Short mmCIF file of C-alpha atoms and ligand atoms in Angstrom, two decimals:
data_model
loop_
_atom_site.label_atom_id
_atom_site.label_comp_id
_atom_site.label_asym_id
_atom_site.label_seq_id
_atom_site.Cartn_x
_atom_site.Cartn_y
_atom_site.Cartn_z
CA MET A 75 13.43 -1.31 -23.63
CA PRO A 76 9.92 0.23 -23.51
CA LYS A 77 8.88 1.80 -20.21
CA PRO A 78 7.51 -0.94 -17.97
CA VAL A 79 3.94 -0.94 -16.68
CA VAL A 80 2.53 -1.65 -13.21
CA ALA A 81 -1.05 -2.58 -12.37
CA VAL A 82 -2.78 -0.24 -9.91
CA PRO A 83 -6.11 -1.51 -8.53
CA ALA A 84 -8.70 1.27 -8.64
CA ASP A 85 -11.14 2.30 -5.97
CA LEU A 86 -14.82 2.17 -6.91
CA LYS A 87 -16.09 5.64 -6.02
CA THR A 88 -19.25 7.60 -6.62
CA ILE A 89 -18.49 11.11 -7.87
CA ASP A 90 -21.45 13.44 -8.58
CA GLY A 91 -23.74 10.42 -8.50
CA VAL A 92 -21.70 8.48 -11.05
CA ALA A 93 -19.65 5.32 -10.34
CA TRP A 94 -15.98 5.70 -11.22
CA HIS A 95 -13.05 3.29 -11.12
CA ALA A 96 -10.36 5.70 -9.95
CA ALA A 97 -6.79 5.90 -8.65
CA GLN A 98 -5.35 8.96 -6.96
CA ASN A 99 -2.83 11.05 -8.88
CA GLN A 100 -0.19 10.96 -6.12
CA TYR A 101 0.40 7.21 -6.60
CA VAL A 102 0.55 7.06 -10.39
CA LYS A 103 2.59 10.29 -10.51
CA ALA A 104 5.23 8.91 -8.12
CA ALA A 105 5.29 5.71 -10.16
CA LEU A 106 5.97 7.71 -13.34
CA THR A 107 8.35 10.37 -12.05
CA VAL A 108 10.39 8.42 -9.48
CA ALA A 109 9.97 4.70 -10.23
CA GLU A 110 9.85 5.62 -13.93
CA VAL A 111 7.10 3.14 -14.69
CA MET A 112 3.66 3.64 -16.24
CA SER A 113 0.44 2.68 -14.45
CA PHE A 114 -2.40 0.53 -15.74
CA ILE A 115 -5.39 1.28 -13.53
CA VAL A 116 -7.40 -1.90 -12.99
CA PRO A 117 -11.19 -1.52 -12.67
CA ALA A 118 -12.38 -2.61 -9.21
CA PHE A 119 -14.99 -5.19 -10.19
CA GLU A 120 -16.38 -7.46 -7.46
CA HIS A 121 -16.74 -10.22 -10.07
CA GLY A 122 -15.12 -10.89 -13.41
CA ASN A 123 -11.53 -9.70 -13.00
CA ASP A 124 -8.91 -12.32 -13.93
CA ALA A 125 -5.72 -11.67 -11.94
CA ASP A 126 -3.47 -13.70 -14.23
CA ALA A 127 -4.87 -12.07 -17.37
CA ILE A 128 -3.99 -8.68 -15.84
CA LEU A 129 -0.58 -9.73 -14.53
CA ASP A 130 0.34 -11.25 -17.93
CA HIS A 131 0.41 -7.68 -19.26
CA VAL A 132 2.33 -5.84 -16.51
CA ASP A 133 5.72 -5.83 -14.86
CA GLY A 134 4.71 -4.90 -11.32
CA LEU A 135 1.84 -4.29 -8.92
CA LEU A 136 1.36 -1.04 -6.99
CA VAL A 137 -1.45 -1.24 -4.41
CA SER A 138 -2.39 2.23 -3.22
CA GLY A 139 -3.88 3.68 -0.10
CA SER A 140 -7.53 4.56 0.28
CA ALA A 141 -9.87 5.92 2.91
CA SER A 142 -11.95 2.72 2.60
CA ASN A 143 -11.22 -0.35 4.71
CA VAL A 144 -10.79 -4.03 3.89
CA HIS A 145 -14.04 -5.82 4.72
CA PRO A 146 -13.64 -7.66 8.08
CA SER A 147 -15.30 -10.79 6.66
CA LEU A 148 -12.09 -11.28 4.68
CA TYR A 149 -10.19 -11.85 7.92
CA GLY A 150 -12.86 -13.76 9.77
CA ARG A 151 -14.64 -10.96 11.62
CA GLN A 152 -18.15 -9.60 11.63
CA ALA A 153 -18.32 -6.08 10.20
CA VAL A 154 -19.63 -3.28 12.40
CA GLU A 155 -20.62 0.22 11.28
CA LYS A 156 -17.36 1.87 12.30
CA ASP A 157 -15.31 -0.62 10.23
CA GLY A 158 -16.47 1.19 7.08
CA PRO A 159 -16.47 2.67 4.54
CA PHE A 160 -16.02 -0.46 2.45
CA ASP A 161 -15.04 -1.06 -1.19
CA PRO A 162 -15.78 -4.72 -1.98
CA GLY A 163 -14.80 -4.26 -5.61
CA ARG A 164 -11.38 -3.03 -4.54
CA ASP A 165 -11.00 -5.94 -2.11
CA ALA A 166 -12.05 -8.47 -4.78
CA THR A 167 -9.52 -6.98 -7.23
CA SER A 168 -6.52 -6.36 -4.97
CA LEU A 169 -6.34 -9.52 -2.93
CA PRO A 170 -6.14 -11.99 -5.88
CA LEU A 171 -3.65 -9.70 -7.66
CA ILE A 172 -1.45 -9.59 -4.55
CA ARG A 173 -1.49 -13.37 -4.09
CA ARG A 174 -0.71 -14.11 -7.75
CA ALA A 175 1.96 -11.41 -8.04
CA ILE A 176 3.80 -12.98 -5.10
CA GLU A 177 3.41 -16.50 -6.52
CA ARG A 178 4.64 -15.36 -9.95
CA GLY A 179 7.57 -13.29 -8.60
CA ILE A 180 6.16 -9.98 -9.88
CA PRO A 181 7.37 -6.90 -7.93
CA LEU A 182 4.86 -5.58 -5.40
CA LEU A 183 4.70 -2.29 -3.52
CA ALA A 184 1.71 -2.01 -1.17
CA ILE A 185 0.94 1.33 0.51
CA CYS A 186 -1.26 1.92 3.57
CA ARG A 187 -4.53 0.17 2.66
CA GLY A 188 -2.33 -1.83 0.32
CA LEU A 189 -0.24 -3.12 3.26
CA GLN A 190 -3.46 -4.07 5.02
CA GLU A 191 -4.67 -5.89 1.90
CA LEU A 192 -1.30 -7.69 1.64
CA ASN A 193 -1.62 -8.87 5.22
CA VAL A 194 -5.21 -10.07 4.75
CA ALA A 195 -4.44 -11.65 1.36
CA LEU A 196 -1.83 -13.87 3.05
CA GLY A 197 -4.02 -14.80 6.02
CA GLY A 198 -3.40 -12.08 8.56
CA SER A 199 -5.90 -9.84 10.34
CA LEU A 200 -6.46 -6.15 11.05
CA GLN A 201 -7.58 -4.04 13.96
CA GLY A 202 -9.65 -0.87 13.62
CA GLU A 203 -9.66 2.44 15.47
CA ILE A 204 -6.17 1.75 16.82
CA GLN A 205 -6.03 5.21 18.38
CA GLU A 206 -8.56 3.97 20.94
CA ASN A 207 -6.09 1.34 22.22
CA GLU A 208 -4.25 2.18 25.43
CA GLY A 209 -0.72 3.36 24.56
CA THR A 210 -1.29 3.61 20.83
CA TRP A 211 -0.74 6.94 19.15
CA ASP A 212 -3.30 8.58 16.94
CA HIS A 213 -2.04 7.64 13.46
CA ARG A 214 -4.80 9.52 11.65
CA SER A 215 -4.09 12.64 9.66
CA PRO A 216 -5.01 15.99 11.22
CA GLU A 217 -8.41 17.37 10.24
CA THR A 218 -7.36 19.72 7.44
CA PRO A 219 -8.43 20.51 3.88
CA ASP A 220 -4.73 20.97 3.02
CA ARG A 221 -3.40 17.70 1.53
CA ASP A 222 0.23 18.72 2.11
CA GLU A 223 -0.62 19.19 5.77
CA ALA A 224 -2.54 15.90 5.93
CA PHE A 225 0.42 14.04 4.41
CA ALA A 226 3.07 15.98 6.33
CA ILE A 227 6.00 13.95 7.56
CA ARG A 228 5.55 13.86 11.30
CA GLN A 229 6.03 10.39 12.80
CA SER A 230 9.00 8.21 13.74
CA VAL A 231 9.33 4.70 12.40
CA ILE A 232 12.12 2.30 13.31
CA VAL A 233 13.37 0.28 10.34
CA ARG A 234 14.78 -3.10 11.41
CA GLU A 235 18.45 -3.65 10.69
CA GLY A 236 18.96 -6.20 7.92
CA SER A 237 15.39 -5.83 6.63
CA CYS A 238 14.47 -5.54 2.95
CA ILE A 239 13.29 -1.99 3.55
CA ALA A 240 16.64 -1.15 5.19
CA ASN A 241 18.35 -2.51 2.10
CA TYR A 242 16.20 -0.42 -0.22
CA LEU A 243 16.56 2.71 1.92
CA GLY A 244 20.29 2.17 2.44
CA LEU A 245 19.77 2.66 6.17
CA SER A 246 18.08 1.21 9.26
CA GLY A 247 16.92 2.74 12.51
CA GLU A 248 14.71 5.81 12.79
CA ILE A 249 13.16 7.51 9.79
CA ARG A 250 10.39 10.10 9.67
CA VAL A 251 7.20 9.35 7.76
CA ASN A 252 3.66 10.59 7.27
CA SER A 253 0.73 8.74 8.78
CA LEU A 254 -2.95 8.63 7.76
CA HIS A 255 -4.58 5.49 9.06
CA ARG A 256 -6.92 4.24 11.77
CA GLN A 257 -6.45 0.55 11.08
CA ALA A 258 -3.30 -1.56 11.42
CA ILE A 259 -2.07 -5.12 11.31
CA ALA A 260 -3.35 -7.19 14.25
CA GLU A 261 -2.03 -10.68 13.42
CA THR A 262 0.80 -10.67 10.89
CA ALA A 263 0.20 -13.13 8.06
CA PRO A 264 2.38 -16.27 8.20
CA GLY A 265 4.26 -15.37 5.01
CA LEU A 266 5.20 -11.85 6.10
CA GLN A 267 7.99 -10.49 8.26
CA VAL A 268 7.82 -7.21 10.12
CA GLU A 269 10.27 -4.70 8.68
CA ALA A 270 9.50 -1.57 10.66
CA THR A 271 7.44 -0.47 13.65
CA ALA A 272 6.40 2.80 15.23
CA PRO A 273 7.66 3.48 18.79
CA ASP A 274 4.12 2.67 20.02
CA GLY A 275 4.44 -0.84 18.54
CA THR A 276 2.27 -0.31 15.48
CA ILE A 277 3.53 -2.38 12.54
CA GLU A 278 4.62 0.08 9.83
CA ALA A 279 6.19 -2.16 7.17
CA VAL A 280 6.30 -5.80 6.17
CA SER A 281 7.96 -7.87 3.46
CA VAL A 282 7.16 -11.24 1.94
CA ILE A 283 9.42 -13.93 3.40
CA GLY A 284 11.51 -15.55 0.66
CA ALA A 285 10.24 -13.22 -2.07
CA ARG A 286 12.05 -13.52 -5.38
CA THR A 287 11.83 -9.76 -5.93
CA PHE A 288 10.68 -6.51 -4.31
CA ALA A 289 7.61 -7.45 -2.25
CA CYS A 290 6.98 -4.93 0.52
CA GLY A 291 4.16 -3.09 2.19
CA VAL A 292 4.40 0.17 4.10
CA GLN A 293 1.76 1.76 6.31
CA TRP A 294 2.98 5.26 5.48
CA HIS A 295 2.75 7.18 2.20
CA PRO A 296 6.07 7.35 0.33
CA GLU A 297 4.26 8.34 -2.87
CA TYR A 298 3.25 11.73 -1.55
CA TRP A 299 6.77 13.21 -1.15
CA ALA A 300 8.52 10.72 -3.46
CA GLU A 301 10.30 13.47 -5.41
CA THR A 302 11.70 15.30 -2.39
CA ASP A 303 11.89 13.00 0.65
CA HIS A 304 14.92 10.68 0.62
CA PRO A 305 13.40 7.50 2.13
CA SER A 306 10.30 7.94 -0.05
CA ARG A 307 12.38 8.38 -3.18
CA GLN A 308 14.61 5.40 -2.32
CA LEU A 309 11.58 3.12 -1.94
CA PHE A 310 10.00 4.12 -5.24
CA ALA A 311 13.35 3.98 -7.07
CA ALA A 312 14.03 0.47 -5.73
CA PHE A 313 10.53 -0.62 -6.75
CA GLY A 314 11.13 0.78 -10.24
CA ASP A 315 14.45 -1.06 -10.51
CA ALA A 316 12.76 -4.33 -9.55
CA VAL A 317 10.03 -3.72 -12.12
CA ARG A 318 12.60 -3.07 -14.85
CA ALA A 319 14.52 -6.21 -13.89
CA TYR A 320 11.32 -8.23 -14.08
CA ALA A 321 10.43 -6.73 -17.47
CA ALA A 322 13.91 -7.50 -18.78
CA SER A 323 13.66 -11.09 -17.54
CA LYS A 324 10.37 -11.49 -19.43
CA ALA A 325 11.99 -10.14 -22.58
CA GLY A 326 14.49 -13.01 -22.27
N1 LIG B 282 -8.44 3.05 5.40
C1 LIG B 282 -7.29 2.45 6.00
C2 LIG B 282 -6.06 2.75 5.17
C3 LIG B 282 -5.71 4.18 5.23
C4 LIG B 282 -5.17 4.74 3.95
O1 LIG B 282 -4.86 4.07 2.97
N2 LIG B 282 -5.09 6.05 3.98
C5 LIG B 282 -4.85 6.76 2.78
C6 LIG B 282 -5.22 8.18 2.97
C7 LIG B 282 -6.59 8.44 2.47
C8 LIG B 282 -6.56 9.60 1.51
O2 LIG B 282 -5.94 9.47 0.45
O3 LIG B 282 -7.14 10.62 1.86
C9 LIG B 282 -7.06 2.97 7.42
O4 LIG B 282 -7.67 3.99 7.78
O5 LIG B 282 -6.26 2.36 8.14
#
């Protein structure tokens, strides 16, 4: 069977004054080396993308992290300056892909911003600057130019017993993860169940209730240490297995 392909929504970024549709290497590399799937980077157009036309040609959907934030208007709030930076093209591409992948039973792994997009796509809401809330940790990365340091594994997360994530990891209870976010789920979407939380109560993982296949979002970054960190590797390997199963089912 040919190597399966997953869609990866790009970010729309300006690099040296030029607009690029780009995905970070760490996500597509983990997809290739650990999930053993290829990535099809989807341009982040605000108008004109056809989610079904894209999903007809792939076997999974991998929604990556990004320093940009989902626009608050998508979950019923007025945007204020500190809610940015925004990427409306990414929002307009990811949310329809997420909804249709779930409806069509196509495997979905959503990471960090991707978990936030999953929650908004299904009708939930987000909160910003969570570190300013009383009793909430600072989940942002340390100020450092060193990416390994920024993505260092440094935070506890409690995986709920009997959850999908626990099944994929082969364990429940405390795991250690990295953390690079200042937003988090406020209201969990109706179709999602909480799979893991940080000791400060921050939601760290969700899954789609009744999903026909792998359909999870995590607030941490399993892609970054996917080759060396056990829970990270387990998650990407399980996603890859679900993608291969879906591809095989399409082949009939
Ligand atoms: N912007 C959102 C989501 C955070 C996120 O996806 N972080 C990824 C790390 C950014 C990078 O690659 O440098 C939030 O802040 O909650």
